[in-house]
mmCIF file of C-alpha atoms and ligand atoms in Angstrom:
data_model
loop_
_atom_site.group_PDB
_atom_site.id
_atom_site.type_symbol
_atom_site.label_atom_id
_atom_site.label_comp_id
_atom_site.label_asym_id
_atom_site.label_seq_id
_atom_site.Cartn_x
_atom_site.Cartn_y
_atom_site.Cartn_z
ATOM 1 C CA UNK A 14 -11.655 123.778 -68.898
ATOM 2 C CA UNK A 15 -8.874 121.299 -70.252
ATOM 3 C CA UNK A 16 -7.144 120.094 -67.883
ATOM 4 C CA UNK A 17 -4.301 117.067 -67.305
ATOM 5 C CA UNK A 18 -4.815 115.151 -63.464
ATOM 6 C CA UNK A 19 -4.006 112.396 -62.321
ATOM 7 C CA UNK A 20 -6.587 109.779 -60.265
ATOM 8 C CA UNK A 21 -3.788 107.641 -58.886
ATOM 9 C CA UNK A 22 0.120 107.263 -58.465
ATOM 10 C CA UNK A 23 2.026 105.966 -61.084
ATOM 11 C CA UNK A 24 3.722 106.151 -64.566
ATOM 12 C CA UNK A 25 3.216 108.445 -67.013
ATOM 13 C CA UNK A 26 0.298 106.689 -68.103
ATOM 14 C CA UNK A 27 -2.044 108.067 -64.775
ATOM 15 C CA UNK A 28 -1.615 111.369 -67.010
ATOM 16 C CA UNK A 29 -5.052 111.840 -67.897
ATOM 17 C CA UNK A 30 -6.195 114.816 -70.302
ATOM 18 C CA UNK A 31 -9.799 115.720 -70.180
ATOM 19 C CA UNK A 32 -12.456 118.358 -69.105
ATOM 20 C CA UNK A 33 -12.791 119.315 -65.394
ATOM 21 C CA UNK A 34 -14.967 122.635 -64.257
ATOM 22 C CA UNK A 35 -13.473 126.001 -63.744
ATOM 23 C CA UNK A 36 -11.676 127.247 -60.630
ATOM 24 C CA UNK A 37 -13.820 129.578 -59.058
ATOM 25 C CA UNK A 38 -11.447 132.410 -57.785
ATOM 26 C CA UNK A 39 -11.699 134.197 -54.296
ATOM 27 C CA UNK A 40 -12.422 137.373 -54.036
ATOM 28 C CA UNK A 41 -8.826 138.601 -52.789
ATOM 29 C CA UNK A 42 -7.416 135.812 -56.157
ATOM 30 C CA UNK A 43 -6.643 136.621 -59.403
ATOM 31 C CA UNK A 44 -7.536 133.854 -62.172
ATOM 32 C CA UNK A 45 -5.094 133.536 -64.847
ATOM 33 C CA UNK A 46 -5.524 131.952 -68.352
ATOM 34 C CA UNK A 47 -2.102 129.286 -68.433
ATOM 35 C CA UNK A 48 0.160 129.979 -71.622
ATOM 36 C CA UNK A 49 3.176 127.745 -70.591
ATOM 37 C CA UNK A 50 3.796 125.490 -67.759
ATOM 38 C CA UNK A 51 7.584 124.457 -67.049
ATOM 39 C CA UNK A 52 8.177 120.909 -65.783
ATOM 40 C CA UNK A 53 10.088 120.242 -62.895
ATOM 41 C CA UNK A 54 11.399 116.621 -61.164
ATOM 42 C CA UNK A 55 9.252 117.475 -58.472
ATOM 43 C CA UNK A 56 6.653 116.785 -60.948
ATOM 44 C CA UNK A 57 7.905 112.934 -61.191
ATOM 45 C CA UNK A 58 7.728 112.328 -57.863
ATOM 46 C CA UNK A 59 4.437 113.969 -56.866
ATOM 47 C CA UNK A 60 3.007 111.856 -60.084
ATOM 48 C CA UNK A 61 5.029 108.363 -58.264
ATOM 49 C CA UNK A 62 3.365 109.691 -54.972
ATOM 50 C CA UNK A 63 4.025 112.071 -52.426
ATOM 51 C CA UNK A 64 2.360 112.098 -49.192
ATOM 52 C CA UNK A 65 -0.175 115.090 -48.665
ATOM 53 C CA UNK A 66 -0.775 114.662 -52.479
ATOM 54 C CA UNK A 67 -4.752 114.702 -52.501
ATOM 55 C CA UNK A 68 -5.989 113.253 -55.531
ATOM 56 C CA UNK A 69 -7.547 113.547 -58.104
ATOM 57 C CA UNK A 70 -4.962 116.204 -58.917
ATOM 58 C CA UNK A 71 -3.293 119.301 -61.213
ATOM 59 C CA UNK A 72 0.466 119.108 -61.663
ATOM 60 C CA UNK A 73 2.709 122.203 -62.684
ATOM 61 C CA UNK A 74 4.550 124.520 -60.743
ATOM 62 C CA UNK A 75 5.912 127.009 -63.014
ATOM 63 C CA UNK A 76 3.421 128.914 -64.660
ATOM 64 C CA UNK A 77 3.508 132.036 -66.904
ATOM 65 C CA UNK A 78 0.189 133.358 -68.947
ATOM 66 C CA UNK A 79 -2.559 136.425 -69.132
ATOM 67 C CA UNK A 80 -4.758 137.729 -66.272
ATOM 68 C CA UNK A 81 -7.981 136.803 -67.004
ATOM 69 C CA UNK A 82 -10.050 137.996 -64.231
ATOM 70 C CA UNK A 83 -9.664 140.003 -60.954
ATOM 71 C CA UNK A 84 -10.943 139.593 -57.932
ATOM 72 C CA UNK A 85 -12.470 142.558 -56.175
ATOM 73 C CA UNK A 86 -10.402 143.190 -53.402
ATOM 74 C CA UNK A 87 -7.568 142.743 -55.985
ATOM 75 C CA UNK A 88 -5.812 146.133 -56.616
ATOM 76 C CA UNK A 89 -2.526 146.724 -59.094
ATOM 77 C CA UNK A 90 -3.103 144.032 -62.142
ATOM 78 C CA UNK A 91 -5.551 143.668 -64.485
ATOM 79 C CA UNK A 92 -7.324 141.861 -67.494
ATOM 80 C CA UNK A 93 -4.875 140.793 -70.332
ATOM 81 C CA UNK A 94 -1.763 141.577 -68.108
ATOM 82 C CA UNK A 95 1.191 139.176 -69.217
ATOM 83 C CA UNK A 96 2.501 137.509 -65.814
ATOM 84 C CA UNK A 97 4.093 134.586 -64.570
ATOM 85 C CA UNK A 98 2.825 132.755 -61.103
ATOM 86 C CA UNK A 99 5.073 132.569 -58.039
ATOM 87 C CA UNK A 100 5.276 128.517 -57.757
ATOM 88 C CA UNK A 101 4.505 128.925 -53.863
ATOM 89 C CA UNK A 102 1.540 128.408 -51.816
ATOM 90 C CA UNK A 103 1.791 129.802 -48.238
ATOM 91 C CA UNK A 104 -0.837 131.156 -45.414
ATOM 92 C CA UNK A 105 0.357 135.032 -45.818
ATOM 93 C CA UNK A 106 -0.052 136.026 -41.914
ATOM 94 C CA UNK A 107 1.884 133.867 -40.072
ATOM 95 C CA UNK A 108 5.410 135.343 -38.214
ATOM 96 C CA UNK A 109 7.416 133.340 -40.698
ATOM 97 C CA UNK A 110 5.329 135.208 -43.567
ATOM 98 C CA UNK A 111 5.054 138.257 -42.464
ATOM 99 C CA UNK A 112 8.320 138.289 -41.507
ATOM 100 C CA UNK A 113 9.329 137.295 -45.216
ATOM 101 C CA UNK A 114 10.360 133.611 -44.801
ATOM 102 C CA UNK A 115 7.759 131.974 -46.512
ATOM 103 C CA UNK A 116 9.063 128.895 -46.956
ATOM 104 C CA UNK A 117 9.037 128.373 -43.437
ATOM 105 C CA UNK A 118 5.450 129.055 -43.128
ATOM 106 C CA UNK A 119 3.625 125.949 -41.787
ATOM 107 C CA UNK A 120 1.434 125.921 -45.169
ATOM 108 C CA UNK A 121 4.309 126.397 -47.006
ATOM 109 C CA UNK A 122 3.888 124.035 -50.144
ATOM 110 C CA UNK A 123 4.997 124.319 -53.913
ATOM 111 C CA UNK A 124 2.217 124.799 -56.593
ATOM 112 C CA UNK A 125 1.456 121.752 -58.097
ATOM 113 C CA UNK A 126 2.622 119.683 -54.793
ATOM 114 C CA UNK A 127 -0.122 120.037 -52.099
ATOM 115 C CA UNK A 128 -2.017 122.312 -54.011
ATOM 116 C CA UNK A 129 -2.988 122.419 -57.863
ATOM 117 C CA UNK A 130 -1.079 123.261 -60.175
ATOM 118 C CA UNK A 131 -0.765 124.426 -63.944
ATOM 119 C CA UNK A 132 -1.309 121.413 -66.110
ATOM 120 C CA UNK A 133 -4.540 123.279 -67.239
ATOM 121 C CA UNK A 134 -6.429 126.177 -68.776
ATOM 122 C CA UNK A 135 -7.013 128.339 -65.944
ATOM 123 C CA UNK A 136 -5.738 129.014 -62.523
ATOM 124 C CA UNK A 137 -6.801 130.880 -59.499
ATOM 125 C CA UNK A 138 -4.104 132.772 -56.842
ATOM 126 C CA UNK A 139 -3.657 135.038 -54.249
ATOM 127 C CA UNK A 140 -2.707 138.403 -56.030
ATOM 128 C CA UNK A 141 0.884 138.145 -54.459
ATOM 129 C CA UNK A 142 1.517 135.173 -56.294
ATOM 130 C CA UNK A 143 0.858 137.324 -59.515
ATOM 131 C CA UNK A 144 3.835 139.457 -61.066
ATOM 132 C CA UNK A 145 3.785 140.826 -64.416
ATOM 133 C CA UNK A 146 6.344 140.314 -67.109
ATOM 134 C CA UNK A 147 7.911 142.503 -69.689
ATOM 135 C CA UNK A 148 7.071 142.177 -73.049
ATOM 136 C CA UNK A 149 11.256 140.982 -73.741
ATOM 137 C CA UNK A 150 10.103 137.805 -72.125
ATOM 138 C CA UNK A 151 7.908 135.369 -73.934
ATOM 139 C CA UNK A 152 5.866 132.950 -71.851
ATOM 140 C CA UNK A 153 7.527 129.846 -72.738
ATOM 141 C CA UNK A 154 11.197 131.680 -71.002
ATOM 142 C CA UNK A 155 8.940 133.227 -67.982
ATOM 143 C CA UNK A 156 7.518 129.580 -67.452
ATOM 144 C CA UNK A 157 11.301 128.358 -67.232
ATOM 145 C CA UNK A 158 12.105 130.979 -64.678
ATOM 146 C CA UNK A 159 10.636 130.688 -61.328
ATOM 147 C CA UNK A 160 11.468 127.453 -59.747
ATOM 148 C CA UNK A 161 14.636 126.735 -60.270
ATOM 149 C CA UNK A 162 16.156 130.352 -60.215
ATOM 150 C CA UNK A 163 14.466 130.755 -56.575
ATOM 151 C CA UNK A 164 16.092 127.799 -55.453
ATOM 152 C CA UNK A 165 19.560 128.838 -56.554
ATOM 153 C CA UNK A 166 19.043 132.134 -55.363
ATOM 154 C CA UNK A 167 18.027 131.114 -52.230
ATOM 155 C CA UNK A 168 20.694 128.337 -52.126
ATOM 156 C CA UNK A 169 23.844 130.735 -52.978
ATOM 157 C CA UNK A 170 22.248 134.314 -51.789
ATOM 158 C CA UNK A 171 20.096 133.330 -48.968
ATOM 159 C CA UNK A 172 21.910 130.223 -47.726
ATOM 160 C CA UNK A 173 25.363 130.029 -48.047
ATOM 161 C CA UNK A 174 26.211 134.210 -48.572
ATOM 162 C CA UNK A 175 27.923 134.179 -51.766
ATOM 163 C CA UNK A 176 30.588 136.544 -51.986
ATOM 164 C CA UNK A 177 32.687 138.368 -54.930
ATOM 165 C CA UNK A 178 35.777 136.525 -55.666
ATOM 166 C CA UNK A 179 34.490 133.303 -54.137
ATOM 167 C CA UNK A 180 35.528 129.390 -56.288
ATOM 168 C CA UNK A 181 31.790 127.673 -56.120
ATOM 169 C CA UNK A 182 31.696 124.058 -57.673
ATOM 170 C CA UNK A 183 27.810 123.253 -59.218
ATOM 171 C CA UNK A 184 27.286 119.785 -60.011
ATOM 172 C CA UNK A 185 24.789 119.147 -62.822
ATOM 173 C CA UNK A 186 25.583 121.873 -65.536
ATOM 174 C CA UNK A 187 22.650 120.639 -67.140
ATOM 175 C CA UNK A 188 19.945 120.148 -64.594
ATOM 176 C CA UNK A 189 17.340 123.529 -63.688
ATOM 177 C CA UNK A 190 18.932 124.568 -60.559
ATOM 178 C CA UNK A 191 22.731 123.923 -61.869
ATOM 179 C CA UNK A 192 22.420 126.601 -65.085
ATOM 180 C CA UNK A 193 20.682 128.838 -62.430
ATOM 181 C CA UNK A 194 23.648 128.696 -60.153
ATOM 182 C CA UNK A 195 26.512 129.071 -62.389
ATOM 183 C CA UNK A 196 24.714 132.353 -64.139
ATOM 184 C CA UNK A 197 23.902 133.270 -60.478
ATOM 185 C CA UNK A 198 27.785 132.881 -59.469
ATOM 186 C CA UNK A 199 28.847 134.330 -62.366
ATOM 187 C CA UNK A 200 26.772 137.410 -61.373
ATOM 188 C CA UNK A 201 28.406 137.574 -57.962
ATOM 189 C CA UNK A 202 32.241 137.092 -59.830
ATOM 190 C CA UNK A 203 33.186 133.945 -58.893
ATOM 191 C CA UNK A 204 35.022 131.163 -60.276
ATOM 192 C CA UNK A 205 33.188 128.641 -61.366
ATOM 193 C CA UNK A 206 33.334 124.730 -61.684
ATOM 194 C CA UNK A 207 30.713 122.505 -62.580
ATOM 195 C CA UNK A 208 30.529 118.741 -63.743
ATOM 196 C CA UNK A 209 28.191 117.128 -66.314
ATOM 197 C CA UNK A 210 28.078 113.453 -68.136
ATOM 198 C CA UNK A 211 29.288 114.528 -71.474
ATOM 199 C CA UNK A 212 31.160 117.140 -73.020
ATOM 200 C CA UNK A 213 28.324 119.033 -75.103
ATOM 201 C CA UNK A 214 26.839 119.344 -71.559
ATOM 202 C CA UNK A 215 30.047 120.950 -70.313
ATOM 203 C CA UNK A 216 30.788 123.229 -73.022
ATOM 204 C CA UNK A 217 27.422 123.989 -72.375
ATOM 205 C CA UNK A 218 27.592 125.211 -68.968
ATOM 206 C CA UNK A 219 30.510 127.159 -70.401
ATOM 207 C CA UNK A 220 28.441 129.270 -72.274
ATOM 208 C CA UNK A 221 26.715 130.091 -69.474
ATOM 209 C CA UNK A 222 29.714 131.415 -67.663
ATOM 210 C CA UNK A 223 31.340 128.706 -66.123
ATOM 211 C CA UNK A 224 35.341 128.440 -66.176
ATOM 212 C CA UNK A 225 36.101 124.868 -65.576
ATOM 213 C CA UNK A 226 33.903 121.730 -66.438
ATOM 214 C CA UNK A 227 34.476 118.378 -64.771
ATOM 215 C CA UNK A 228 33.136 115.409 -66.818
ATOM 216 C CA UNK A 229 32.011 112.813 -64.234
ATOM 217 C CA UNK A 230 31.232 110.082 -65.530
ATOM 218 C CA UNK A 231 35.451 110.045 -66.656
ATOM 219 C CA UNK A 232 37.183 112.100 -63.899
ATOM 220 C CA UNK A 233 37.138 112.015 -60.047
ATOM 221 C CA UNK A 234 35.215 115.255 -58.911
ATOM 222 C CA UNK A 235 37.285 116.575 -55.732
ATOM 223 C CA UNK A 236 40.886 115.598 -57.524
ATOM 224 C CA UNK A 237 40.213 117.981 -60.223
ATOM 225 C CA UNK A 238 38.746 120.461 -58.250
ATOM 226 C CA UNK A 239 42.246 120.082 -56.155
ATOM 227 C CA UNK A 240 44.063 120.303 -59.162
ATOM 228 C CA UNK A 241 41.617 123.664 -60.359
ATOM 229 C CA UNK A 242 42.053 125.403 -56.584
ATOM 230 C CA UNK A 243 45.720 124.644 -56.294
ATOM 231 C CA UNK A 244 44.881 122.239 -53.712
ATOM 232 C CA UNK A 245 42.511 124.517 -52.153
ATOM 233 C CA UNK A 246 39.254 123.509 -52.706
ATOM 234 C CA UNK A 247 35.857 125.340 -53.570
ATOM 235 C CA UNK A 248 34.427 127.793 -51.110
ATOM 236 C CA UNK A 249 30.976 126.850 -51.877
ATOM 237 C CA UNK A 250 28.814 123.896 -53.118
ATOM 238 C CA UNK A 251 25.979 123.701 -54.982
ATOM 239 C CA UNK A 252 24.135 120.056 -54.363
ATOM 240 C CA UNK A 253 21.008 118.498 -55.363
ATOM 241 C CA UNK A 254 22.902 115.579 -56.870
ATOM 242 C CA UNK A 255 22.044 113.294 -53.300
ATOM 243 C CA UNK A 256 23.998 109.683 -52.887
ATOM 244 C CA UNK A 257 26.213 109.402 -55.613
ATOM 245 C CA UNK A 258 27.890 112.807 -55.478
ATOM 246 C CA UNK A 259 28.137 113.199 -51.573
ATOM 247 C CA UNK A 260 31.211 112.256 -50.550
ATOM 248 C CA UNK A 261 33.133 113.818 -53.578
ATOM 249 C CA UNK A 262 31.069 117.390 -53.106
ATOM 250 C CA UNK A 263 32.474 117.439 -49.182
ATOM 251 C CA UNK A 264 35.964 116.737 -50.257
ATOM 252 C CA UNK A 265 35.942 119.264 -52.402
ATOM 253 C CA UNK A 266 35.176 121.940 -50.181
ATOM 254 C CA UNK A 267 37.931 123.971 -48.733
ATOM 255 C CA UNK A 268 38.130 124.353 -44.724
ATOM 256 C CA UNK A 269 35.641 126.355 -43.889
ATOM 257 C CA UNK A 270 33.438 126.009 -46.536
ATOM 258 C CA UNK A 271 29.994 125.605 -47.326
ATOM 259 C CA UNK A 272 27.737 123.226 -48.697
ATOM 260 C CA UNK A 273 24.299 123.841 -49.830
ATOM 261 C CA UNK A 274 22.068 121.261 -50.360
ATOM 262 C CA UNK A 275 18.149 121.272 -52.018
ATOM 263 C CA UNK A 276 17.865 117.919 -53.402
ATOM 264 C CA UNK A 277 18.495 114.231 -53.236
ATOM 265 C CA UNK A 278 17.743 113.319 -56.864
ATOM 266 C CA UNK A 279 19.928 110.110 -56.992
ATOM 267 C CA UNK A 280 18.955 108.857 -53.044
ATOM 268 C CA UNK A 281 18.853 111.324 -49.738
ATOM 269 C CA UNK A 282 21.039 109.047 -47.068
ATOM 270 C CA UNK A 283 24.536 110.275 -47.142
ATOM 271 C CA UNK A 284 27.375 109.753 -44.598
ATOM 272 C CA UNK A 285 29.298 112.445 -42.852
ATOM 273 C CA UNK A 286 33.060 111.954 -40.964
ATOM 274 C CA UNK A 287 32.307 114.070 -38.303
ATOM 275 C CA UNK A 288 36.220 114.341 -37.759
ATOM 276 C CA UNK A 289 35.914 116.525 -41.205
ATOM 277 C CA UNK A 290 32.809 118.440 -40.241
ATOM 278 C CA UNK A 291 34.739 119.561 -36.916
ATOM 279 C CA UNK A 292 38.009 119.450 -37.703
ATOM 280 C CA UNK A 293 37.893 120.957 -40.878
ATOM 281 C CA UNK A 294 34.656 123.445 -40.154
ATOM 282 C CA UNK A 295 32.688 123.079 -42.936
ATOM 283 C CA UNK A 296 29.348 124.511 -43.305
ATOM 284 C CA UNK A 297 26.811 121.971 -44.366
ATOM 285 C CA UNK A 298 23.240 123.700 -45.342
ATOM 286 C CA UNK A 299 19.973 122.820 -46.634
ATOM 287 C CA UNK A 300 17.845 124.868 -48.659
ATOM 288 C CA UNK A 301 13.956 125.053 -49.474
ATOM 289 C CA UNK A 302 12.789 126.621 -52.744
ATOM 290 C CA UNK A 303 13.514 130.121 -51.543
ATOM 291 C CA UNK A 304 11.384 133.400 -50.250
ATOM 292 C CA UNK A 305 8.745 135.813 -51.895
ATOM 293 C CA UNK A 306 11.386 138.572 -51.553
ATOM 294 C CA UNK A 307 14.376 136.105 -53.065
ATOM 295 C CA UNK A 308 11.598 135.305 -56.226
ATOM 296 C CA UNK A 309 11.425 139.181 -56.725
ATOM 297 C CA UNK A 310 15.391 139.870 -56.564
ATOM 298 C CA UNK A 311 16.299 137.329 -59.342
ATOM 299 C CA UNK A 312 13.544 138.859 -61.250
ATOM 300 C CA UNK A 313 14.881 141.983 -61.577
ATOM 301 C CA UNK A 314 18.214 140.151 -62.987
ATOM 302 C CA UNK A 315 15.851 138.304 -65.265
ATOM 303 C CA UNK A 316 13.833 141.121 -66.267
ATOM 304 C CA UNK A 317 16.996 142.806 -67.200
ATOM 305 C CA UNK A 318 19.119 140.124 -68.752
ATOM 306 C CA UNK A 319 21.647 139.664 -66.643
ATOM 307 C CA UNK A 320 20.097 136.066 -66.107
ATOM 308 C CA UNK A 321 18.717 133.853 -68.851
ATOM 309 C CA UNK A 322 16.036 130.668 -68.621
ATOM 310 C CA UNK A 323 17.459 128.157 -71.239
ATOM 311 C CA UNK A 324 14.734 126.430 -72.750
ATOM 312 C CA UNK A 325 15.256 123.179 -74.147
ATOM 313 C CA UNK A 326 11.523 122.316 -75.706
ATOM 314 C CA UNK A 327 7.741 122.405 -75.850
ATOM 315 C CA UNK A 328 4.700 120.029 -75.823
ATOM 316 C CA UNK A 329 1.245 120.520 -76.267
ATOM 317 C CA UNK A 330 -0.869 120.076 -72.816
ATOM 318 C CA UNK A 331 -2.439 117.028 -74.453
ATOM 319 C CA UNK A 332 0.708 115.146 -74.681
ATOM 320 C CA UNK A 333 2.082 115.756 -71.206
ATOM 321 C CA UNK A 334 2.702 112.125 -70.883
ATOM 322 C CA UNK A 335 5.394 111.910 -73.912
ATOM 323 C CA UNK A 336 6.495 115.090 -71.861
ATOM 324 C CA UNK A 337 7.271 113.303 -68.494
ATOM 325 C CA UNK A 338 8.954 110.181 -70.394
ATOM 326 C CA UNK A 339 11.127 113.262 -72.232
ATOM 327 C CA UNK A 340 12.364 114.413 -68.970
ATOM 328 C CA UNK A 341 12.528 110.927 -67.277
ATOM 329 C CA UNK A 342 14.738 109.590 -69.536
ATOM 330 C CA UNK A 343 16.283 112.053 -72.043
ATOM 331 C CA UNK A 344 19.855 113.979 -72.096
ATOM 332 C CA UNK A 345 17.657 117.557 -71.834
ATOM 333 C CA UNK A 346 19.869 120.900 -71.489
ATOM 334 C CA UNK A 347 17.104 123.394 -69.586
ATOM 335 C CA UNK A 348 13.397 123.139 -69.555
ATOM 336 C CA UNK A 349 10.768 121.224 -70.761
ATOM 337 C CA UNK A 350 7.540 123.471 -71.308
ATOM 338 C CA UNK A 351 4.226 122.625 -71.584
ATOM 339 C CA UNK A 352 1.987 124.876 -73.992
ATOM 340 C CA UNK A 353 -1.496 125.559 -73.084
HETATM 341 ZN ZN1 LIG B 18 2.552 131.512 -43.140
#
């Protein structure tokens, strides 16, 4: 099959496209013929180097296409089915699995980090990794889906207990986990703030539901959220912003809220006035891509329309590395799909 790895650590240019054999599925796997393969940051820094990264290796966690084959202990799906991949790799009978948490299993990993991903023709996965699609979804929106709209499920459902009624402030309007959250949010009937660089980003994210856009590049994030909140503050945040958004996303929260953390995009060492933490009895949370159970309850939002993957465009597999510089250094609003 066609296939993009990489041989080493590096730029864009370690992208290499060329022929590698077939996976040869388990018996208990399903093999799927790729369609459309979502990019994700994560797939800059495996491609820079991330330990437990064994090379040479297949990028791509978000992957939506046809069943191609089924393995025989396989029961429920078959050939031709239209399906997207869950983007997680985990051992299945562990107590953190079988208990549901599987992204504290041990093995836990994200497609395309420790393990192969989707850059490529075909794929092989554990059935429960498999879950078909309805035919309102094309592949290019299913491949936008699962990532990102795990994370902020898990970050505001699972995490930090969203509530009706709630003010939730989520930086990055434009970024895959900050139109998750505000749709998500809006779902659950809060108020929503969010912040972006520029102001198509932030009418933008008002499209998508959110009430009040900070731009902040020109405005000082936790004084307009004071002015918003009359003073208040937000009773959640969503953060994946890191270093240069910290400080601002703590004074914005109101005492006793919550912060919920699943990234450090712009540096991860942050200070904390433990005087506020106490005093003020915040919450402060991190979050890990999110559970099996959490991928199949925004699906059903998904499925239905209630939530919407914003796409922002496509490249062919072949030019994955023009693909990579597009999402490295372009003003993007949603995802960047691969077609295969
Ligand atoms: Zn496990």
């Amino acid at each position: 099959m066609k296939a993009v790895r990489i041989h080493q650590f590096g730029g864009p240019e370690v992208l290499r496209y060329e022929d590698v054999s077939d996976p040869q599925p388990r018996k208990d796997q399903v093999m799927v013929r790729v369609r459309a393969c979502s990019l994700n940051h994560l797939d800059i820094w495996v491609r820079k180097g991330l330990a437990g990264v064994k090379l040479p290796h297949i990028l791509g966690s978000d992957i939506a296409g046809e069943v191609a084959e089924v393995g025989e202990y396989v029961k429920g799906l078959k050939a031709g089915q239209r399906v997207l991949i869950a983007p997680m790799h985990f051992c299945g009978h562990c107590a953190k699995c079988v208990a549901g948490l599987q992204n504290q299993c041990r093995e836990f990993t994200v497609l395309g980090n420790a393990v192969d991903g989707g850059n490529c023709e075909m794929i092989a996965v554990p059935s429960a990794n498999v879950i078909p699609i309805p035919d309102s979804l094309n592949f290019n929106q299913a491949a936008s889906v699962p990532l990102v709209f795990v994370t902020a499920w898990h970050m505001l459902v699972g995490r930090a207990g969203i509530r009706s009624g709630q003010t939730v402030l989520v930086l990055g309007a434009s970024s895959g986990v900050g139109i998750a959250a505000i749709q998500i949010a809006k779902l659950y009937h809060c108020r929503v703030i969010t912040t972006a660089g520029d102001e198509s980003k932030l009418a933008k994210g008002k499209e998508l539901g959110a009430n009040y856009g900070i731009n902040h590049y020109q405005q000082r994030i936790s004084e307009e959220v004071r002015k918003i909140t009359n003073q208040e503050g937000v009773d959640i945040v969503v953060e994946h912003v890191g270093a240069a958004t910290w400080d601002e996303s703590v004074k914005s929260l109101k005492t006793g809220g919550t912060l919920v953390t699943c990234g450090a995009t712009t540096g991860p060492n942050v200070g904390i006035d433990l005087r506020h933490l106490f005093a003020r009895q915040l919450s402060l949370l991190g979050s890990y891509m999110g559970t099996m159970g959490e991928l199949h309850e925004v699906l059903q939002h998904i499925f239905a329309g209630r939530l919407k993957p914003v796409l922002d465009r496509t490249f062919p597999l072949h030019e994955l590395p023009a693909a990579h510089e597009y999402l490295e250094t372009s003003q993007m609003f949603g995802k960047v799909v691969i077609n295969v």
